[in-house]
Short mmCIF file of C-alpha atoms in Angstrom, two decimals:
data_model
loop_
_atom_site.label_atom_id
_atom_site.label_comp_id
_atom_site.label_asym_id
_atom_site.label_seq_id
_atom_site.Cartn_x
_atom_site.Cartn_y
_atom_site.Cartn_z
CA MET A 1 10.05 27.17 4.86
CA SER A 2 11.66 24.71 2.42
CA GLN A 3 9.86 21.55 1.29
CA PRO A 4 12.02 19.20 3.45
CA GLN A 5 11.45 21.49 6.47
CA LEU A 6 7.71 21.55 5.79
CA TRP A 7 7.67 17.75 5.55
CA ARG A 8 9.55 17.37 8.85
CA TRP A 9 7.15 19.80 10.55
CA ALA A 10 4.11 17.98 9.18
CA ARG A 11 5.49 14.61 10.20
CA SER A 12 6.17 15.90 13.72
CA THR A 13 2.62 17.28 13.91
CA VAL A 14 1.22 13.92 12.80
CA CYS A 15 3.22 12.03 15.43
CA THR A 16 2.13 14.43 18.18
CA CYS A 17 -1.53 14.26 17.15
CA SER A 18 -1.41 10.47 16.90
CA ILE A 19 -0.03 10.20 20.44
CA LEU A 20 -2.71 12.58 21.75
CA LEU A 21 -5.39 10.64 19.89
CA PHE A 22 -4.40 7.33 21.47
CA LEU A 23 -4.05 8.87 24.95
CA SER A 24 -7.43 10.59 24.76
CA THR A 25 -9.30 7.48 23.66
CA GLY A 26 -7.48 4.81 25.61
CA ILE A 27 -6.83 2.98 22.34
CA THR A 28 -3.40 1.36 22.37
CA HIS A 29 -3.44 0.11 18.79
CA GLY A 30 -4.96 2.25 16.07
CA ALA A 31 -4.27 3.84 12.72
CA VAL A 32 -5.82 5.92 9.96
CA LEU A 33 -5.26 4.43 6.50
CA LEU A 34 -6.48 4.89 2.93
CA GLY A 35 -7.71 1.96 0.87
CA VAL A 36 -8.79 1.55 -2.75
CA GLU A 37 -11.53 -0.95 -3.51
CA ASP A 38 -10.72 -3.45 -6.25
CA SER A 39 -13.46 -2.25 -8.59
CA SER A 40 -13.79 -0.58 -11.98
CA ASP A 41 -14.46 2.85 -10.45
CA GLY A 42 -11.75 2.72 -7.77
CA LYS A 43 -13.64 3.78 -4.66
CA LEU A 44 -11.31 5.37 -2.08
CA TYR A 45 -11.94 4.81 1.63
CA GLU A 46 -10.61 6.31 4.82
CA ILE A 47 -10.04 3.34 7.15
CA VAL A 48 -9.93 4.05 10.89
CA THR A 49 -8.87 1.27 13.25
CA GLY A 50 -8.83 0.95 17.01
CA GLY A 51 -10.50 -0.91 19.84
CA GLY A 52 -10.97 -4.05 17.77
CA THR A 53 -13.10 -2.39 15.07
CA VAL A 54 -12.61 -0.99 11.58
CA GLN A 55 -14.59 2.04 10.40
CA MET A 56 -14.65 2.75 6.66
CA ASN A 57 -15.68 6.08 5.15
CA HIS A 58 -16.06 6.51 1.38
CA ILE A 59 -14.22 9.78 0.65
CA ALA A 60 -13.75 9.76 -3.15
CA THR A 61 -14.26 7.82 -6.36
CA LEU A 62 -11.07 7.84 -8.39
CA GLY A 63 -12.63 6.61 -11.63
CA VAL A 64 -9.79 4.20 -12.43
CA PRO A 65 -9.22 0.64 -11.11
CA LEU A 66 -5.90 1.24 -9.34
CA ALA A 67 -3.97 -1.84 -8.26
CA THR A 68 -1.67 0.17 -5.97
CA LEU A 69 -1.65 3.46 -4.11
CA GLU A 70 1.46 5.01 -2.55
CA TYR A 71 2.09 8.41 -0.96
CA ASN A 72 5.19 10.27 -2.16
CA PRO A 73 6.49 12.53 0.65
CA SER A 74 8.79 14.40 -1.74
CA ASP A 75 5.94 16.06 -3.67
CA GLY A 76 2.79 15.46 -1.60
CA TYR A 77 0.96 13.36 -4.21
CA TYR A 78 -0.22 9.77 -4.32
CA TYR A 79 0.76 7.51 -7.21
CA GLY A 80 -0.77 4.31 -8.46
CA TYR A 81 -1.07 2.16 -11.56
CA THR A 82 -3.56 -0.21 -13.10
CA ARG A 83 -3.01 -3.88 -13.82
CA THR A 84 -2.50 -5.11 -17.36
CA ASP A 85 -5.43 -6.87 -19.01
CA ALA A 86 -3.79 -8.16 -22.20
CA GLN A 87 -6.95 -9.87 -23.47
CA ALA A 88 -8.84 -6.59 -23.29
CA GLY A 89 -5.91 -4.69 -24.74
CA ALA A 90 -5.60 -2.59 -21.56
CA TRP A 91 -1.97 -2.03 -20.60
CA SER A 92 -0.88 -0.65 -17.26
CA ARG A 93 -1.01 3.12 -16.83
CA LEU A 94 0.48 5.37 -14.16
CA TYR A 95 -1.63 7.98 -12.35
CA ARG A 96 -1.04 10.84 -9.91
CA ILE A 97 -3.65 11.64 -7.24
CA ASP A 98 -3.82 15.07 -5.58
CA PRO A 99 -5.15 14.93 -1.98
CA GLY A 100 -5.30 18.73 -1.89
CA ALA A 101 -7.79 18.82 -4.77
CA GLY A 102 -10.36 16.27 -3.64
CA TYR A 103 -8.17 13.36 -4.78
CA ALA A 104 -8.26 14.50 -8.39
CA VAL A 105 -6.66 11.96 -10.72
CA THR A 106 -4.19 12.80 -13.51
CA GLU A 107 -3.00 10.18 -15.99
CA ILE A 108 0.77 10.40 -16.41
CA GLU A 109 1.59 7.83 -19.06
CA GLN A 110 1.36 4.22 -20.14
CA ILE A 111 4.02 2.23 -18.29
CA LYS A 112 6.72 1.03 -20.67
CA GLU A 113 10.09 -0.70 -20.56
CA GLY A 114 12.39 0.05 -23.47
CA GLY A 115 9.49 1.69 -25.28
CA ILE A 116 7.37 -1.48 -25.05
CA PRO A 117 4.19 -1.61 -22.92
CA ALA A 118 4.96 -3.35 -19.62
CA TYR A 119 2.87 -6.28 -18.40
CA LEU A 120 2.06 -5.50 -14.77
CA PHE A 121 -0.09 -8.02 -12.98
CA GLU A 122 0.77 -7.10 -9.39
CA GLY A 123 -0.18 -4.11 -7.28
CA ALA A 124 2.97 -3.95 -5.19
CA MET A 125 4.81 -0.61 -5.21
CA ALA A 126 6.66 1.41 -2.54
CA PHE A 127 8.71 4.59 -2.28
CA ALA A 128 12.22 4.32 -0.83
CA SER A 129 13.81 7.36 0.78
CA LEU A 130 17.19 8.23 -0.76
CA GLY A 131 17.85 11.16 1.60
CA ASN A 132 17.73 14.93 0.95
CA GLY A 133 14.03 14.65 0.15
CA GLU A 134 14.63 12.30 -2.81
CA VAL A 135 12.72 9.06 -3.30
CA GLN A 136 12.78 6.06 -5.64
CA ALA A 137 9.69 4.08 -6.62
CA TYR A 138 10.16 0.31 -6.60
CA GLY A 139 7.71 -2.36 -7.66
CA ILE A 140 7.33 -6.13 -7.76
CA ASN A 141 5.78 -7.77 -10.77
CA LEU A 142 4.42 -11.04 -12.10
CA ASP A 143 4.73 -10.81 -15.87
CA GLY A 144 2.88 -12.61 -18.64
CA GLN A 145 5.33 -15.54 -18.56
CA GLY A 146 4.91 -16.17 -14.83
CA ASN A 147 8.24 -14.57 -13.91
CA ASN A 148 8.52 -12.50 -10.73
CA GLY A 149 10.83 -9.50 -10.70
CA VAL A 150 11.69 -6.27 -8.92
CA PHE A 151 11.87 -3.00 -10.87
CA THR A 152 12.20 0.77 -10.56
CA LEU A 153 9.52 3.12 -11.87
CA ASN A 154 10.03 6.69 -13.06
CA ILE A 155 6.96 8.53 -11.79
CA GLN A 156 7.53 11.43 -14.18
CA ASP A 157 7.07 9.48 -17.41
CA GLY A 158 6.08 5.90 -16.48
CA THR A 159 9.38 4.32 -17.57
CA LEU A 160 10.00 0.93 -15.97
CA GLN A 161 13.47 -0.57 -15.51
CA SER A 162 13.77 -4.24 -14.50
CA ILE A 163 16.43 -5.03 -11.90
CA ALA A 164 16.33 -8.79 -11.24
CA ARG A 165 14.15 -11.86 -11.04
CA LEU A 166 13.10 -12.86 -7.54
CA ASN A 167 15.34 -15.67 -6.33
CA ASN A 168 16.58 -17.58 -3.29
CA GLY A 169 20.25 -17.15 -4.13
CA THR A 170 20.33 -20.24 -6.33
CA THR A 171 17.19 -20.43 -8.46
CA LYS A 172 14.21 -18.26 -9.43
CA THR A 173 11.37 -18.35 -6.90
CA THR A 174 7.62 -18.10 -7.44
CA HIS A 175 5.67 -15.49 -5.49
CA ASP A 176 2.45 -13.50 -5.76
CA ILE A 177 3.14 -10.25 -3.92
CA ASN A 178 -0.22 -8.54 -3.33
CA GLY A 179 1.20 -5.47 -1.58
CA ALA A 180 4.56 -4.08 -0.45
CA ALA A 181 6.22 -1.42 1.71
CA TRP A 182 9.72 -0.04 2.24
CA TRP A 183 11.30 -1.01 5.58
CA ASN A 184 14.90 -0.94 6.81
CA GLY A 185 16.45 -0.60 3.36
CA LYS A 186 14.42 -3.30 1.62
CA LEU A 187 11.00 -4.14 0.29
CA VAL A 188 8.68 -6.25 2.43
CA GLY A 189 5.56 -7.78 0.98
CA ILE A 190 2.62 -10.12 1.54
CA ASP A 191 3.05 -13.24 -0.57
CA GLN A 192 -0.10 -15.14 -1.49
CA VAL A 193 1.81 -18.19 -2.76
CA THR A 194 3.86 -18.95 0.37
CA GLU A 195 1.48 -17.16 2.79
CA THR A 196 4.35 -15.30 4.38
CA ILE A 197 5.78 -11.84 4.88
CA VAL A 198 8.82 -11.74 2.59
CA ALA A 199 11.76 -9.36 2.40
CA ILE A 200 13.17 -8.50 -1.03
CA ASP A 201 16.63 -7.10 -1.75
CA VAL A 202 16.08 -4.55 -4.51
CA THR A 203 19.67 -4.83 -5.75
CA ASN A 204 19.50 -8.51 -6.72
CA GLY A 205 15.94 -9.81 -6.14
CA LEU A 206 16.97 -12.07 -3.24
CA THR A 207 13.89 -13.05 -1.20
CA THR A 208 13.78 -14.06 2.46
CA SER A 209 10.72 -15.31 4.33
CA LEU A 210 10.29 -13.32 7.55
CA PHE A 211 7.04 -14.53 9.13
CA SER A 212 4.36 -17.09 8.35
CA LEU A 213 0.75 -15.95 7.86
CA GLU A 214 -0.79 -19.45 7.76
CA SER A 215 -2.54 -18.80 11.09
CA LEU A 216 -4.84 -16.35 9.26
CA ARG A 217 -6.58 -19.10 7.28
CA GLU A 218 -10.30 -19.29 8.02
CA ASN A 219 -12.64 -22.15 7.05
CA GLY A 220 -10.11 -23.59 4.63
CA ALA A 221 -9.72 -20.33 2.70
CA SER A 222 -6.42 -18.74 1.71
CA ALA A 223 -4.66 -16.60 4.33
CA LEU A 224 -4.41 -13.67 1.89
CA GLY A 225 -6.44 -14.43 -1.23
CA GLY A 226 -6.08 -13.14 -4.75
CA ILE A 227 -5.72 -9.43 -4.00
CA GLY A 228 -4.54 -7.25 -1.13
CA GLY A 229 -2.70 -4.13 -0.10
CA MET A 230 0.05 -3.24 2.35
CA THR A 231 1.43 -0.11 3.98
CA LEU A 232 3.71 0.78 6.86
CA ILE A 233 3.67 3.04 9.93
CA GLY A 234 6.95 2.82 11.83
CA ASP A 235 7.73 -0.89 12.27
CA THR A 236 4.09 -1.94 11.94
CA ALA A 237 2.85 -3.17 8.58
CA TYR A 238 -0.87 -3.09 7.80
CA PHE A 239 -2.27 -5.43 5.17
CA THR A 240 -5.56 -6.66 3.77
CA ALA A 241 -6.88 -10.05 2.75
CA ALA A 242 -9.22 -10.52 -0.22
CA SER A 243 -12.97 -10.98 0.12
CA SER A 244 -14.97 -14.13 -0.64
CA LYS A 245 -15.48 -12.91 -4.23
CA ALA A 246 -11.77 -13.07 -5.08
CA LYS A 247 -9.97 -16.11 -6.47
CA PRO A 248 -8.61 -17.44 -4.25
CA ALA A 249 -10.96 -16.13 -1.58
CA SER A 250 -10.01 -15.03 1.91
CA SER A 251 -11.36 -13.35 5.05
CA ASN A 252 -11.85 -9.72 3.84
CA LYS A 253 -10.07 -8.50 6.97
CA LEU A 254 -7.45 -5.93 7.92
CA TYR A 255 -4.40 -7.07 9.87
CA SER A 256 -1.23 -5.61 11.33
CA ILE A 257 2.13 -7.20 12.00
CA ASN A 258 5.13 -5.96 13.95
CA LEU A 259 8.04 -6.49 11.58
CA ASN A 260 10.50 -6.82 14.46
CA THR A 261 8.63 -9.47 16.46
CA GLY A 262 6.16 -11.01 14.02
CA GLU A 263 3.20 -10.30 16.32
CA ILE A 264 -0.01 -10.29 14.25
CA GLN A 265 -3.23 -8.52 15.22
CA THR A 266 -6.62 -8.85 13.55
CA LEU A 267 -7.99 -5.31 13.35
CA GLY A 268 -11.42 -6.07 11.91
CA GLU A 269 -13.47 -6.91 8.84
CA LEU A 270 -13.61 -4.62 5.80
CA SER A 271 -17.38 -4.84 5.58
CA ALA A 272 -17.74 -1.94 3.13
CA THR A 273 -16.13 -4.01 0.37
CA VAL A 274 -18.50 -6.98 0.38
CA ASP A 275 -19.62 -6.21 -3.18
CA SER A 276 -16.11 -6.44 -4.63
CA LYS A 277 -12.98 -8.56 -4.36
CA GLY A 278 -11.76 -6.44 -1.44
CA ILE A 279 -9.30 -3.64 -0.76
CA GLY A 280 -6.56 -4.03 -3.36
CA ALA A 281 -4.37 -1.05 -2.42
CA LEU A 282 -3.48 0.43 0.97
CA ALA A 283 -1.65 3.65 1.89
CA VAL A 284 -1.06 6.08 4.74
CA PRO A 285 -2.80 9.49 4.61
CA GLU A 286 -0.63 12.44 3.65
CA PRO A 287 0.51 14.40 6.75
CA ALA A 288 -1.76 17.44 6.41
CA THR A 289 -4.88 15.28 6.14
CA LEU A 290 -3.88 13.06 9.05
CA ALA A 291 -3.06 16.05 11.26
CA PHE A 292 -6.46 17.57 10.39
CA LEU A 293 -8.25 14.34 11.26
CA CYS A 294 -6.41 14.05 14.59
CA LEU A 295 -7.02 17.67 15.59
CA GLY A 296 -10.66 17.47 14.56
CA PHE A 297 -11.13 14.33 16.58
CA LEU A 298 -9.53 15.89 19.66
CA ALA A 299 -11.72 19.00 19.32
CA MET A 300 -14.80 16.80 19.13
CA ARG A 301 -13.67 14.88 22.21
CA SER A 302 -13.15 18.12 24.18
CA ARG A 303 -16.68 19.35 23.38
CA HIS A 304 -18.16 16.14 24.73
CA SER A 305 -15.98 15.84 27.83
#
């Protein structure tokens, strides 16, 4: 079986198991996600939603403070990079994470543009499908001069290539994109500055506000806060808000939004992250793991029925 065929089979298995999971439990809105805590050791959690609750299970400690985590369906690995801390002399580095080896982490390279270390402040990256099993990694960045831009990232050697500054068609625009996903041929992200879901054209940096998130403000706090993550299942985006320890602070909750209708659901509080700034990176499990979780859950249900 070729790699594309294997991927299609795994994806079909995941979809079937997910449907069976929801039918067997009566849960009409649920998901299994992976989240990385914004901490120096990069704790990795399995996040299970459904029935108005969020269950978090610590499954690995990555050992690096990843600002983003994205699954690459073309090779079966996760990829992520660290933020730049110029004062500490720590420039952004790219890592590969192997889910088949206990989430073992391999450093690929320091991220550079034109041979110069790249200043990456954001944790917003997503893989775009190019067809025939090929993907392209895109990212959104806030650099050291306060400029926002969209870029491509070579996951083999960490080479970054800037495409364009974010703009409204006339002038540069200011955003703080905490997390992003690929949807309908464009990037979508959660913007802390405007408190909206924004769409970003990767060819020219043109930004469009899709939906307001101002309704998520609690007790005068920011709707999103200083860090967050985002991922996508179908047309539903899942995203996190920062904890009370972030600047700015937020609710420390997990949300979902239908990108067609704008319907927002509060899925629950990320209580396992109360000692940090929150979940700073969010991803979907790779197909084999998700299928295993679904089948295991169904087997457990059958033994107790």
